[in-house]
Structures are given as C-alpha cells and as structure tokens.
mmCIF file of C-alpha atoms and ligand atoms in Angstrom:
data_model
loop_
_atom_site.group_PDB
_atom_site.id
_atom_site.type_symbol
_atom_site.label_atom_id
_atom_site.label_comp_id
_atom_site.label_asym_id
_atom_site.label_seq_id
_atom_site.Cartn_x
_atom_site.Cartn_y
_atom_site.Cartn_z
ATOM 1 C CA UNK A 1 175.333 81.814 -161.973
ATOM 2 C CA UNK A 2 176.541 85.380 -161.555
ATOM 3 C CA UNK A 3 173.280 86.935 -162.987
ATOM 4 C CA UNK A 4 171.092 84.399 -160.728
ATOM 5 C CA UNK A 5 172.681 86.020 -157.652
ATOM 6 C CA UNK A 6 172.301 89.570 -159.380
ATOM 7 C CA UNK A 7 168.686 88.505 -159.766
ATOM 8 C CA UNK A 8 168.607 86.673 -156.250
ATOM 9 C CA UNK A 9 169.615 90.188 -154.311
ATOM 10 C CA UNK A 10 167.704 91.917 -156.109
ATOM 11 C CA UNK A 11 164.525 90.343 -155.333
ATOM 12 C CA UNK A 12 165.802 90.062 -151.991
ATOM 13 C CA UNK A 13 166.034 94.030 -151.754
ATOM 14 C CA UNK A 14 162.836 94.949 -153.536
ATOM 15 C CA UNK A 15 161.154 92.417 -151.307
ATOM 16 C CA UNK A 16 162.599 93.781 -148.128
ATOM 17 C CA UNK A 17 161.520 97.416 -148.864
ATOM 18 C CA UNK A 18 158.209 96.168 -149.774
ATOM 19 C CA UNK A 19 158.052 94.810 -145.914
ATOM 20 C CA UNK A 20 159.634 97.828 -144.725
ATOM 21 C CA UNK A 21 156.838 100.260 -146.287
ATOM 22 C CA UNK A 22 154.519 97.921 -145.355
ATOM 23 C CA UNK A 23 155.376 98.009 -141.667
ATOM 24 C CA UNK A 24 156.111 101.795 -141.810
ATOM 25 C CA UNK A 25 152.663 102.418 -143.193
ATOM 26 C CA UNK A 26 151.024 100.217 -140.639
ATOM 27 C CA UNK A 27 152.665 101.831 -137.602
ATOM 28 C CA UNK A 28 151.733 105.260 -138.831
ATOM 29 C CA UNK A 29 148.160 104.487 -139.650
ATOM 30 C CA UNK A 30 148.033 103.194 -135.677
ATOM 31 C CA UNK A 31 149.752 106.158 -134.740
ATOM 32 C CA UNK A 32 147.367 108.428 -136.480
ATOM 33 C CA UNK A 33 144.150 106.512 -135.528
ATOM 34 C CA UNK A 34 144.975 105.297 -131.716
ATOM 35 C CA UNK A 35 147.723 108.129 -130.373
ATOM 36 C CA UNK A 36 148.617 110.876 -131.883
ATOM 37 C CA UNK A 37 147.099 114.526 -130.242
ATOM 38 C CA UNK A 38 143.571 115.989 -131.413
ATOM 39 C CA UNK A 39 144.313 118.367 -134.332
ATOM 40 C CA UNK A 40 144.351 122.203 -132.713
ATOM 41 C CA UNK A 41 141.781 124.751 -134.848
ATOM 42 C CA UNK A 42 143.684 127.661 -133.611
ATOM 43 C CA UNK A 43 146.158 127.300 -136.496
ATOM 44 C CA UNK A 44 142.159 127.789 -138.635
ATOM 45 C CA UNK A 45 141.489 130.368 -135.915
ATOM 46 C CA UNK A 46 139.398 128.547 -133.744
ATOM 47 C CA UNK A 47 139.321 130.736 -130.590
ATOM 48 C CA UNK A 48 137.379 130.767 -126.991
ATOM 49 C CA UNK A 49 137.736 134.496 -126.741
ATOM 50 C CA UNK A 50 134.036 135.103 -127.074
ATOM 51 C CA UNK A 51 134.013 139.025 -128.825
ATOM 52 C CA UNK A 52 131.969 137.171 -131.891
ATOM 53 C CA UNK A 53 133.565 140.097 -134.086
ATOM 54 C CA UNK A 54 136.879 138.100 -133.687
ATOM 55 C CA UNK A 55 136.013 134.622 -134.974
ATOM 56 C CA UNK A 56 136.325 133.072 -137.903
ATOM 57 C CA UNK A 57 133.246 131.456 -139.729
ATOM 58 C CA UNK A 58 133.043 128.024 -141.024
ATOM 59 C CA UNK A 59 130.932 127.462 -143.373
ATOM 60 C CA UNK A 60 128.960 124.396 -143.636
ATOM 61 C CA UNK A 61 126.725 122.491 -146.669
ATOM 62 C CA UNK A 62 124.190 119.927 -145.855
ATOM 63 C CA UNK A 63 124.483 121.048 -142.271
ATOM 64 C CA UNK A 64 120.489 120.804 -141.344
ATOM 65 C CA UNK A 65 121.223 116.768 -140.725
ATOM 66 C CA UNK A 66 123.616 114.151 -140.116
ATOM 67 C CA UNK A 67 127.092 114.650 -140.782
ATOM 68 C CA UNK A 68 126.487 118.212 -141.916
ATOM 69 C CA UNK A 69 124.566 118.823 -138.234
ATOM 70 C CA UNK A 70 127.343 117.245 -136.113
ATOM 71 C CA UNK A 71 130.314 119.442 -138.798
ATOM 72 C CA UNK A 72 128.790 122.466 -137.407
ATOM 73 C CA UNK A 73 128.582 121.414 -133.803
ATOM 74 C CA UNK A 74 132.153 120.613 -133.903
ATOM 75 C CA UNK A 75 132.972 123.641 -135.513
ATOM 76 C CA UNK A 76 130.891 125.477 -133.051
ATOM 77 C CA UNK A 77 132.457 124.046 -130.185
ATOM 78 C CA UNK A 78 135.677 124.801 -131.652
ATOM 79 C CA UNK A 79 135.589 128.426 -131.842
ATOM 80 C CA UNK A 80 134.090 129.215 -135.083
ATOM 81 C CA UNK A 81 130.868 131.312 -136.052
ATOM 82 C CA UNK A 82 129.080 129.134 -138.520
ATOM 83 C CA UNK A 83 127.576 129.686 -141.710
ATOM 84 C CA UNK A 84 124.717 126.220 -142.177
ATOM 85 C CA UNK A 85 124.374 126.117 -145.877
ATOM 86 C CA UNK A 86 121.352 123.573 -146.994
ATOM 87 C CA UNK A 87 117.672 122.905 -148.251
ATOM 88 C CA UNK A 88 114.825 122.236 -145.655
ATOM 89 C CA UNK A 89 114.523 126.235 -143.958
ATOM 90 C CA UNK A 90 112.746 125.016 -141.127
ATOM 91 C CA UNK A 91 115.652 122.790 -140.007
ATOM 92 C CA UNK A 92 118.546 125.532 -140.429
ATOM 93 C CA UNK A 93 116.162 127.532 -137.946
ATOM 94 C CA UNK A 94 115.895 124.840 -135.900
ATOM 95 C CA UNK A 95 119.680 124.549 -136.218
ATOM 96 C CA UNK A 96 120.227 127.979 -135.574
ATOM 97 C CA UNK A 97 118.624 128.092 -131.946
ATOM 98 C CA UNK A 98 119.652 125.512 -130.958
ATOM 99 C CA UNK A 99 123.639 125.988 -131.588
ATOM 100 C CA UNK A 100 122.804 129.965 -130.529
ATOM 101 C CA UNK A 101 121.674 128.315 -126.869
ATOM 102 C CA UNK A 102 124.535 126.117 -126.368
ATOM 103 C CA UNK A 103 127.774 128.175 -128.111
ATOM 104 C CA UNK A 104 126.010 131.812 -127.789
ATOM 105 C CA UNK A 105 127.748 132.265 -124.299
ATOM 106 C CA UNK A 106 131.231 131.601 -125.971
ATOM 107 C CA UNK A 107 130.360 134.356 -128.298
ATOM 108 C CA UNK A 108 129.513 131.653 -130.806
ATOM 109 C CA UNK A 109 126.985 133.427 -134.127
ATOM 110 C CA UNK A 110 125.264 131.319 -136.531
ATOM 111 C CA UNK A 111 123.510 132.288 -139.727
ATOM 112 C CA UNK A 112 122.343 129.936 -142.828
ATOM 113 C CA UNK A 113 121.338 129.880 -146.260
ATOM 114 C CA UNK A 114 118.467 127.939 -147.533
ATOM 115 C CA UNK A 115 118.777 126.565 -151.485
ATOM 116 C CA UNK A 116 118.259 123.544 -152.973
ATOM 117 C CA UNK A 117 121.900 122.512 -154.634
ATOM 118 C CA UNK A 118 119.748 120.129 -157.253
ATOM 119 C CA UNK A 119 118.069 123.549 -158.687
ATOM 120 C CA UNK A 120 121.382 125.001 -159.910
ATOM 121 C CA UNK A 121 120.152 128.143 -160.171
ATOM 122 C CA UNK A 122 122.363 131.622 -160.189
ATOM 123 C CA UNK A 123 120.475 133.470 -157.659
ATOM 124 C CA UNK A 124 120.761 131.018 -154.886
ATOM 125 C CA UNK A 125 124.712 131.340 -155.185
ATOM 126 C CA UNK A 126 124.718 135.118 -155.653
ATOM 127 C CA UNK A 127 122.965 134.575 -152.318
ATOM 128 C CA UNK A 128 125.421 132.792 -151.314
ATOM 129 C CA UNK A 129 128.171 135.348 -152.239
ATOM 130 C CA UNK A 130 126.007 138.104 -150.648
ATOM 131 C CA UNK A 131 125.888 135.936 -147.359
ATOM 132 C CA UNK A 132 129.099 135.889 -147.325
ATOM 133 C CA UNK A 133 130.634 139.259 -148.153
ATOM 134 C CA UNK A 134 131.272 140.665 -144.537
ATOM 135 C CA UNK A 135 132.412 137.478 -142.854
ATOM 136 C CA UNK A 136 135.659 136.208 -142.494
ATOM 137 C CA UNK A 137 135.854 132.423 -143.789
ATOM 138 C CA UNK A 138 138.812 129.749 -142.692
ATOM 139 C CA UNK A 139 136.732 126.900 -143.095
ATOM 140 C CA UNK A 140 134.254 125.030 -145.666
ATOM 141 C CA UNK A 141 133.075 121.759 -145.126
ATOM 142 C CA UNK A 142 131.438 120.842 -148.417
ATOM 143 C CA UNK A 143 129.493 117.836 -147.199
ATOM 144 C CA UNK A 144 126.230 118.137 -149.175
ATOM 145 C CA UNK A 145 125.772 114.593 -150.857
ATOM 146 C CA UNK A 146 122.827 112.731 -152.165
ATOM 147 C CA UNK A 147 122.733 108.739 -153.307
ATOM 148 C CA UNK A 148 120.786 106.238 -155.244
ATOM 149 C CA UNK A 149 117.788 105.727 -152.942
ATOM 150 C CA UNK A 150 118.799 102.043 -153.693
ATOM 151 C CA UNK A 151 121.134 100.222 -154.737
ATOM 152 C CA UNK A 152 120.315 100.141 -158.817
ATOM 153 C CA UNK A 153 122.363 99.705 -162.148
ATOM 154 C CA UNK A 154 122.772 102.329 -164.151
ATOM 155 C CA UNK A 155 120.198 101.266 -167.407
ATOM 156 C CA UNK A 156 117.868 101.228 -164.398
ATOM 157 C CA UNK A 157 118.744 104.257 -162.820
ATOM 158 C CA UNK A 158 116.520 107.431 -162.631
ATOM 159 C CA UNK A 159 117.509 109.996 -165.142
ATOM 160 C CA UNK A 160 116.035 112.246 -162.400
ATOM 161 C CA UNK A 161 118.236 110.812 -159.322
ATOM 162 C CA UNK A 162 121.256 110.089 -162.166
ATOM 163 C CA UNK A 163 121.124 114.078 -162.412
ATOM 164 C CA UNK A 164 120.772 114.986 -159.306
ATOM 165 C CA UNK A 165 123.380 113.068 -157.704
ATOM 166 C CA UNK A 166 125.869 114.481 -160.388
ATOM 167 C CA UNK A 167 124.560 118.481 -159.918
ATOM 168 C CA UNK A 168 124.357 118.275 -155.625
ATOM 169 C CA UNK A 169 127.583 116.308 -155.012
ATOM 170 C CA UNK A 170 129.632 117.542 -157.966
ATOM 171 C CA UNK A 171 128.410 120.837 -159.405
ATOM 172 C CA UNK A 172 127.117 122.153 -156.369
ATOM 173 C CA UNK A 173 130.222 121.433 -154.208
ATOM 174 C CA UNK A 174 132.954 123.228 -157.407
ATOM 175 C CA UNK A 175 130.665 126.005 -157.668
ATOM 176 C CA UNK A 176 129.919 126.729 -153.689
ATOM 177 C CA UNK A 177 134.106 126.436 -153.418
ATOM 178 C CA UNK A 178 134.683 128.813 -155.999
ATOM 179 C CA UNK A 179 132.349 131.204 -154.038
ATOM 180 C CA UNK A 180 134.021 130.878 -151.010
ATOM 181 C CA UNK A 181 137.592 130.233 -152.053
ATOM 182 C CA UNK A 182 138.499 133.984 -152.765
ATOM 183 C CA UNK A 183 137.035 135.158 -149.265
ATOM 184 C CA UNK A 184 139.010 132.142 -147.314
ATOM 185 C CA UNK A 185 142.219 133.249 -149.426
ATOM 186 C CA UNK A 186 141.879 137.113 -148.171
ATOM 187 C CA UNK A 187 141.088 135.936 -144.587
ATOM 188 C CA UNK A 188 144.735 133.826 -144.467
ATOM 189 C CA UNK A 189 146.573 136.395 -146.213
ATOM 190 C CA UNK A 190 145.741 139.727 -143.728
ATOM 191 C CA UNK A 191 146.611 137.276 -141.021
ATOM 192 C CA UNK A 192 149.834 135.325 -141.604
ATOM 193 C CA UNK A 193 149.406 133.174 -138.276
ATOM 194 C CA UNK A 194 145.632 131.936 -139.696
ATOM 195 C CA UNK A 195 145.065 128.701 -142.180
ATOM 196 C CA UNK A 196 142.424 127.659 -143.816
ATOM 197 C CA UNK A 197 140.650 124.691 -144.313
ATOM 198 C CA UNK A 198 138.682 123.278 -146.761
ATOM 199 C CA UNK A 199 137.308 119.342 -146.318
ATOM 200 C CA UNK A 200 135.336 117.329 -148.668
ATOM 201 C CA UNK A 201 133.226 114.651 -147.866
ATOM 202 C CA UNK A 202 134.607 111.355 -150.284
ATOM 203 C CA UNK A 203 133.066 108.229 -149.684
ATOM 204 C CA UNK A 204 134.222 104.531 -149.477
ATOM 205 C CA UNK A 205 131.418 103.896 -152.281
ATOM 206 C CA UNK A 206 134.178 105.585 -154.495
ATOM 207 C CA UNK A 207 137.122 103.971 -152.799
ATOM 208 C CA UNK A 208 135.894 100.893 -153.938
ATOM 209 C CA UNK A 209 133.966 101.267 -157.459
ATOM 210 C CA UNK A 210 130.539 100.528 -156.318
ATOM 211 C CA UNK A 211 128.530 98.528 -158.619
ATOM 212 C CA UNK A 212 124.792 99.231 -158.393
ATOM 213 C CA UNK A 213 125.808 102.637 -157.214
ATOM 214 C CA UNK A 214 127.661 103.451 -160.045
ATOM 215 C CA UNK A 215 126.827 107.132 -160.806
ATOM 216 C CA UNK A 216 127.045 107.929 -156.882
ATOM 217 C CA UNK A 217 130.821 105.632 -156.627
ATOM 218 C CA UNK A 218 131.844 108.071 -159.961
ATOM 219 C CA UNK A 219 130.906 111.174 -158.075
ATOM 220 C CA UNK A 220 132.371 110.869 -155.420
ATOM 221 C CA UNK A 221 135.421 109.355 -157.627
ATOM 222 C CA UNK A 222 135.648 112.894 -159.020
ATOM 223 C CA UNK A 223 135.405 114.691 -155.798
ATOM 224 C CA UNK A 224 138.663 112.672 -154.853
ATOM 225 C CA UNK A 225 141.110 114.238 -157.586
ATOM 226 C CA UNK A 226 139.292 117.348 -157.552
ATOM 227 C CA UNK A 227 139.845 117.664 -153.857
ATOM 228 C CA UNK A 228 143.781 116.537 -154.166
ATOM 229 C CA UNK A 229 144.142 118.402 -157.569
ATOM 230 C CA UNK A 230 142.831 121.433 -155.487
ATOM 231 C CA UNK A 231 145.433 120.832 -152.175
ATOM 232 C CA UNK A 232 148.339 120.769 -154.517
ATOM 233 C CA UNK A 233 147.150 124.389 -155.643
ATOM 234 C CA UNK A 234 146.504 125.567 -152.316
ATOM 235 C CA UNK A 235 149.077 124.395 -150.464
ATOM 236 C CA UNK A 236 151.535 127.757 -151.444
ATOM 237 C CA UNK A 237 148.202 129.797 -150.001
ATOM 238 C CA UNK A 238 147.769 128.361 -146.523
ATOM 239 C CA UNK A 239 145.188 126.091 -147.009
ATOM 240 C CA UNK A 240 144.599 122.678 -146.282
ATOM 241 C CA UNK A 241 142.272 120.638 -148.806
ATOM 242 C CA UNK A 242 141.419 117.373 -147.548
ATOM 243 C CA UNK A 243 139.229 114.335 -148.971
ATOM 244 C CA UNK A 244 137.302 112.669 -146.030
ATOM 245 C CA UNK A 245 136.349 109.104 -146.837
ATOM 246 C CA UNK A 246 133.883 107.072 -145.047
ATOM 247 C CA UNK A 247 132.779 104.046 -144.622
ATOM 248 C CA UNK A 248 128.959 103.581 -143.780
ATOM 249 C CA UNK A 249 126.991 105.991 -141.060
ATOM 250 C CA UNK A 250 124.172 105.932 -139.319
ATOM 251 C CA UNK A 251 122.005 108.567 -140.865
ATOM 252 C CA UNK A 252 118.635 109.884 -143.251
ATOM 253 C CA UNK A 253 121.129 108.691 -146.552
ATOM 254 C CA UNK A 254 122.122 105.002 -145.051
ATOM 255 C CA UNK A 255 119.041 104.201 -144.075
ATOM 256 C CA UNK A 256 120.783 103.102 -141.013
ATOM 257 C CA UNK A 257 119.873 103.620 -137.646
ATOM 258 C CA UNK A 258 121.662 101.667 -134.979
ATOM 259 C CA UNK A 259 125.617 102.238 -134.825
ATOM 260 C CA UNK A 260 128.157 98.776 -134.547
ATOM 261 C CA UNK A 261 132.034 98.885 -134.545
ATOM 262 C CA UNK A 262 131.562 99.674 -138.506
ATOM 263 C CA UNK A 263 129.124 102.074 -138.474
ATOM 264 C CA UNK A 264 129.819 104.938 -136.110
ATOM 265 C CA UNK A 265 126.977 107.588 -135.329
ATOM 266 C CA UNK A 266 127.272 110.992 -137.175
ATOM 267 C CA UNK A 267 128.725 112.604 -134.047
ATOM 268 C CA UNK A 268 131.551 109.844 -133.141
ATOM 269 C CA UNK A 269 132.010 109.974 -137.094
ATOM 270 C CA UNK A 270 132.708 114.000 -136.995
ATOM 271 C CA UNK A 271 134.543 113.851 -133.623
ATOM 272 C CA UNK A 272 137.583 111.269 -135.845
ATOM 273 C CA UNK A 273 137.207 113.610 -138.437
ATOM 274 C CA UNK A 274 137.792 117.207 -136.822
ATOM 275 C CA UNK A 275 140.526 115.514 -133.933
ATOM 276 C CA UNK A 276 142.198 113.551 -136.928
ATOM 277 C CA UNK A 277 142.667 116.699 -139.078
ATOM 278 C CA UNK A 278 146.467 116.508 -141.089
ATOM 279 C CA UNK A 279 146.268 112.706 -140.395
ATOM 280 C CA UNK A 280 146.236 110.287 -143.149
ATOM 281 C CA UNK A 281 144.617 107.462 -140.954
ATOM 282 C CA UNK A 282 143.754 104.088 -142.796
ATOM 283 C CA UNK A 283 144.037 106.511 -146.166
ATOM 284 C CA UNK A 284 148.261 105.850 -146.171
ATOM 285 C CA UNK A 285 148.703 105.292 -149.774
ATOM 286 C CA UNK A 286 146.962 108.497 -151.080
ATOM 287 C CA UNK A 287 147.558 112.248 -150.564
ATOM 288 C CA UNK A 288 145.317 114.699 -148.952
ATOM 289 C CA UNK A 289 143.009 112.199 -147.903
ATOM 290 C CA UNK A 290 141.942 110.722 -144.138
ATOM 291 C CA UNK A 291 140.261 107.723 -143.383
ATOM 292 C CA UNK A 292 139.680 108.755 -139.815
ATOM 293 C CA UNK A 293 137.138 107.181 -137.724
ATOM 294 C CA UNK A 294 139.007 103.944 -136.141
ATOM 295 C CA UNK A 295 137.484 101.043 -138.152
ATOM 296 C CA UNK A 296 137.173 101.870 -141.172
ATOM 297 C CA UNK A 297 140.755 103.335 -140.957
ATOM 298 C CA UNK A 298 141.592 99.586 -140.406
ATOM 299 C CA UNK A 299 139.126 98.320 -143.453
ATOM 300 C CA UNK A 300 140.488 101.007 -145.639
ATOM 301 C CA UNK A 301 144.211 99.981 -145.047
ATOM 302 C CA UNK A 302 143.828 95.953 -144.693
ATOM 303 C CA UNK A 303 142.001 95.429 -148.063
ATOM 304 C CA UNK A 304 144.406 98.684 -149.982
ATOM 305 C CA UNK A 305 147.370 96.788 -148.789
ATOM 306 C CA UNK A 306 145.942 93.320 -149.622
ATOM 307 C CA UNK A 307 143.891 92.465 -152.579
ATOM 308 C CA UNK A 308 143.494 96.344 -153.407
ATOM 309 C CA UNK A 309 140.676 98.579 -153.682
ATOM 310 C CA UNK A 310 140.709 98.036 -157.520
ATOM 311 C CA UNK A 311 140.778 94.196 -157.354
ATOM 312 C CA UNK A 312 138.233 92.558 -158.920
ATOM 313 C CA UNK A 313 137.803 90.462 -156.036
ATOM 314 C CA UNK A 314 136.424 93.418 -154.181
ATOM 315 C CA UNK A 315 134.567 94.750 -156.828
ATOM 316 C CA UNK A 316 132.821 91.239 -156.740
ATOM 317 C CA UNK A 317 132.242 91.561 -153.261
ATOM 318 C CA UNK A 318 130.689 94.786 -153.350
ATOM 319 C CA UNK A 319 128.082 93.564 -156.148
ATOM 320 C CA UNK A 320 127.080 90.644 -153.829
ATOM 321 C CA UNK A 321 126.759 93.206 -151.124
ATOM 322 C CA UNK A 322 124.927 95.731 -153.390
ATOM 323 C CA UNK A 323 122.561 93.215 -154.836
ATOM 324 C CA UNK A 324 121.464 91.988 -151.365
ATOM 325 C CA UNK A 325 120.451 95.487 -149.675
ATOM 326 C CA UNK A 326 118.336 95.956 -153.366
ATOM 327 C CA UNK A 327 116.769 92.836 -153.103
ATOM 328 C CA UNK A 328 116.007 93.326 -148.888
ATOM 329 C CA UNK A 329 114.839 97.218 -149.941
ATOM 330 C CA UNK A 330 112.296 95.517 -152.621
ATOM 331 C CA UNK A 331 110.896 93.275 -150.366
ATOM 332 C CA UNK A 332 110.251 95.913 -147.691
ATOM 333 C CA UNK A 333 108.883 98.418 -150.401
ATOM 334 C CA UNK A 334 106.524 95.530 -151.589
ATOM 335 C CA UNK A 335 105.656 95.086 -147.849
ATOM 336 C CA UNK A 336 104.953 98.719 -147.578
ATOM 337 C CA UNK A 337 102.321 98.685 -150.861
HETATM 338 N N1 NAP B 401 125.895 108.267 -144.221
HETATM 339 C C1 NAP B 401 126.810 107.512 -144.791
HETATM 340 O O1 NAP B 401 126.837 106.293 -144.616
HETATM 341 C C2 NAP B 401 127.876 108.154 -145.648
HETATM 342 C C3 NAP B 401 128.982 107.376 -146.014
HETATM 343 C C4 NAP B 401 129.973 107.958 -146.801
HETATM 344 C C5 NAP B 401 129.878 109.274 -147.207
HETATM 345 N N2 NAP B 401 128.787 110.007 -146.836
HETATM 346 C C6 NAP B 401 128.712 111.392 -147.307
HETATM 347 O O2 NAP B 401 128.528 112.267 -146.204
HETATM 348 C C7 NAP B 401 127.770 113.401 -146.610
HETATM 349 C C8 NAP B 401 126.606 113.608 -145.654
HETATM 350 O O3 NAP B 401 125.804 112.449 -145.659
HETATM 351 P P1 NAP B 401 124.670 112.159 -144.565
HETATM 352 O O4 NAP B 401 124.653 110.698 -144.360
HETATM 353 O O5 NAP B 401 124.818 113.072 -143.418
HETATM 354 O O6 NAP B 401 123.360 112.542 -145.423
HETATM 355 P P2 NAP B 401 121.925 112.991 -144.916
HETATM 356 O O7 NAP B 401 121.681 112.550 -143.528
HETATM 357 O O8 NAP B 401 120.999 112.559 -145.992
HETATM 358 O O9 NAP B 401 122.040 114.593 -144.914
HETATM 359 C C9 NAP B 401 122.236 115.263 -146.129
HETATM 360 C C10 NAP B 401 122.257 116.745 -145.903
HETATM 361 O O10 NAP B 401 122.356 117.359 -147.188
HETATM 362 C C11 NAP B 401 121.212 118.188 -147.402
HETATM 363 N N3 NAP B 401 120.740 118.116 -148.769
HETATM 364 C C12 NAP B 401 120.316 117.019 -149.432
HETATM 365 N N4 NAP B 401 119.917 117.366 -150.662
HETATM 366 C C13 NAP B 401 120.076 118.708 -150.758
HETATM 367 C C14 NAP B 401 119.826 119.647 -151.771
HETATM 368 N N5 NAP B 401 119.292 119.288 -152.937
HETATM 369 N N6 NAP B 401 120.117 120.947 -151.553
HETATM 370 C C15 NAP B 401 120.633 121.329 -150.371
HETATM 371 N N7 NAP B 401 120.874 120.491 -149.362
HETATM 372 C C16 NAP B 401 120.601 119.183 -149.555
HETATM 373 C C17 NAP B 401 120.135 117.634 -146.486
HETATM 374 O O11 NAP B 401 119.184 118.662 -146.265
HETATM 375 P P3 NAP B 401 117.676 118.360 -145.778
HETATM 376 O O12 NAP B 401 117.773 118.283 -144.301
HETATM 377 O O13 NAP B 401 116.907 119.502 -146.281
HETATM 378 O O14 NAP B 401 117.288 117.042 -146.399
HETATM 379 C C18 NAP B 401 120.977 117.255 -145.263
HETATM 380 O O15 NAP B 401 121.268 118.378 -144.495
HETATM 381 C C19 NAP B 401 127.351 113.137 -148.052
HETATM 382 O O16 NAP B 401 128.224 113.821 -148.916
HETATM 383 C C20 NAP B 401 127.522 111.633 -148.206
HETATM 384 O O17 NAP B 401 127.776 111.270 -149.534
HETATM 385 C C21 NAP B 401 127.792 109.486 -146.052
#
C-alpha cells in the first residue's frame, strides 16, 4: 500500500510538470509569434546613418529570387550594405538596381557574386574571399537550397539532382561560412557593441523525415545540427547562429504560386523571419532554431507536442502527401508532352 502511494505521487508529479511545460511552452510560442517586439538589427549594426562607409554588409546566397530576394530587401531596409551571392548574373544586376534605387538614398551599397554552388569549384570561392576582403560582414544568410524537382524515392532519384542537392545545400553553405566566418569574427571583435549573425535556411521537409524527398529531408537534416553545433561554438564570439525552418512558400522551388494561411509569400515569410530574430516561435523544443512565420509556428508546435515529428504516424502522412503531388506532377508533365 505504501509503495502504491509512492508510485501514485509520483505519477501525479511527473504528470503535473509534464502539463506545466506544456502550458509554459505554449504561452511562450504565442508570445513569440503574436506579441513580443520586432527584433532590433542595431545590436548586428543595422544603422540609418547613411555614410555607406559606416555600415555593415550582409551577405546573402540565393539572393537573385525568392526568399534569398526578399533576405536582402529586409536587410537592405534594415541598414545593411548587401553582398547578393548566387547563379543567374543577369538577375543579381537586376537585383542590384533595383535595391541601389530604393535604399541608395539611405546610403544603402550593393554588390554580388555570380557562381554556380553545384560547380564546386575553388576559384569561384577565392572569388568569394576576394569579394569580401575590404568589407565589414555581421550578417550571412546562407539560404541557397535546391530540391527534388518532384517528389521521387531515392532508387529513382537522379544521381545528377541526388548530387546536386547534397553539394548546393550542404557543401556549398559549410564552405561559403568558413569564408565568411573569420571576416564576421574580426568585424564583432574591433567593435564590442556589434553582433553578428549568421541564419540558415532548415526546412520542415527535414523536420519531418520526408519520404519521396529523402536526400533533400537528409540535407537539410544536416544543416540543422550543423547550424546548432555551430551556435554552441559561437556563442563565446558574439554571434548568433540560427536554423530557420519553414513550412511551404510560394516560390520558383514550390512550384507554388498563390499564398493561403499555410503558405505565406516570400516577403511575409522574410518579414517573421528578420522581426522574429532570438525567438524560438513554434520551434520550443529545440535550440537555436525559429519557426517564425505564424502558422507554421502553430503546425510545428501542435504535431511536436502531439504525435511528434518522428512518429510514424506523420511519417505516413507525409508519404500520402508526397505520393499525391508526384502522381498530380506526372499527369501534368504527360499533359505537357
Ligand atoms: N519555398 C519553399 O517552400 C521552402 C520551404 C522550406 C525551405 N525552403 C528553403 O528556402 C531556401 C530558398 O528557397 P526558395 O523557395 O526561395 O528557392 P528558389 O525560389 O528556387 O530560389 C533559389 C535561389 O537559389 C539560387 N540557386 C539555385 N541553384 C543555385 C546554384 N547552383 N548556384 C547558385 N545559386 C543557386 C537561385 O538562383 P537563380 O535565380 O539563378 O536560379 C535562387 O536565387 C532554400 O534553402 C529552400 O530549401 C524553401
């Protein structure tokens, strides 16, 4: 009888913290989503002052389109000169102008790089590091990312798109960091009031193992510990390393074109990301990670506090999913031929 009641309040305790961190979680994830202040970029050393010789640079990859276009707005508008890192040249000049006409006034310069991250090749990141040499970094976005062009499984997959998918979103985004890292480091450490900031675009294809997108859901699997392995390093050198994860966008990559409560435009996408900065959003359970635009915040906390984003009731879900866009993509390519 004694041990029953042992057992009895025990349960009783363990389930009664369970509730509590449940709750706590819950009211900070709808803190950090609905209320809480935009994130300032002074602390990165975002400033208005417009002598261009006293801003920072961000620097940028994948910036000629989608979420890469609207990072370097946002950055823009926040202060920063920015560096566009990506492939097509005629975009980046496109780019260019355009973010010269609206930010020039505020003292606003933008240069770019063009190189194709699925080459590899040494010169285009000794470029890089040449690019680079008399600017002042506090920010990288490394948001360069390719997918399966369909949904796929891996016996089926590409070895072409299997490779490139590995070298653009994984090889590319280590080696463009360790380029950039030792400039960002100098910049915070001659001025003590600066941080930097380094954010990495995750995915909710890894948050949830994606089946029929396998070798895209492990890349971006990687860029998750590399990016918290990384914070836990940087942390003692001023910097901020964040994951981003995201849910579907409309953009060139989802195929996607008209936004709904799920699926946020590029620009309302960037806006959660660069005003929810330091915020964990629907991403409670895991470190240096934000699930920031509003609904997938909420999708992204519901099912990791319910079934889990390991169950295999979601990784069930996500085949059925998977298997219908292939089998709607087929049919339109057959269409097409
Ligand atoms: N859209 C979504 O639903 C979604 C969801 C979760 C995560 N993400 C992640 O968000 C990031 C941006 O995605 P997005 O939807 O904006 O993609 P996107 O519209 O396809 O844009 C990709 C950008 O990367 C550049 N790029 C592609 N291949 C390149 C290469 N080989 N070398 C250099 N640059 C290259 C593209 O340049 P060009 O203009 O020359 O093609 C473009 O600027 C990716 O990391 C993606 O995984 C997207």
């Amino acid at each position: 009888m004694g041990l029953l009641s042992v057992l009895y309040k025990g349960l009783f305790i363990l389930g009664a913290a369970k509730v509590f961190q449940l709750f706590f979680r819950l009211i900070q994830c709808c803190l950090q989503l609905f209320v809480l202040p935009a994130t300032n970029f002074a602390k990165y050393g975002g400033t208005k002052k417009s002598n261009s010789q006293k801003k920072y640079w961000a620097c940028v990859t994948g910036a000629s389109d989608g979420i890469g276009k609207e990072y370097a707005y946002g950055l823009a508008a926040r202060g920063f000169n920015v560096l566009l890192v990506s492939r097509t040249e005629s975009k980046l000049v496109e780019l260019q102008k355009n973010l010269v006409q609206k930010y020039g006034s505020q003292g606003v310069e933008v240069d770019y790089l063009s190189m194709d991250c699925a080459q590899n090749k040494d010169a285009d990141y000794a470029a890089l590091k040449d690019k680079i040499a008399n600017k002042k970094i506090t920010v990288l976005v490394n948001n360069v990312g390719l997918s399966h062009d369909i949904p796929v499984s891996f016996l089926d997959t590409d070895e072409k798109e299997m490779n490139d998918i590995i070298t653009i979103n994984n090889v590319s985004t280590l080696r463009t960091t360790k380029i950039v890292l030792p400039n960002m480091m100098e910049s915070v450490s001659q001025n003590g009031d600066v941080k930097g900031l380094i954010l990495t675009m995750g995915s909710f294809g890894a948050l949830f193992p994606s089946p029929l997108l396998a070798t895209y859901s492990g890349s971006k699997a990687f860029l998750q510990n590399w990016s918290s392995a990384l914070s836990g390093e940087l942390k003692e050198h001023g910097i901020d390393c964040e994951l981003v994860l995201s849910y579907l966008v409309t953009s060139k990559m989802s195929k996607i074109r008209r936004s709904t409560v799920l699926i946020p435009t590029p620009k309302q996408f960037v806006r959660s990301v660069l005003d929810g900065c330091g915020y964990r959003g629907g991403a409670q359970e895991r470190m240096s990670t934000m699930t920031p635009y509003w609904s997938h915040g909420l999708y992204h906390f519901v099912v990791e506090e319910t079934y889990g984003c390991y169950s295999s009731l979601v990784n069930m879900i996500n085949l059925k999913f998977h298997k219908s866009i292939r089998s709607r993509a087929l049919k339109k390519r057959a269409k097409k031929n």
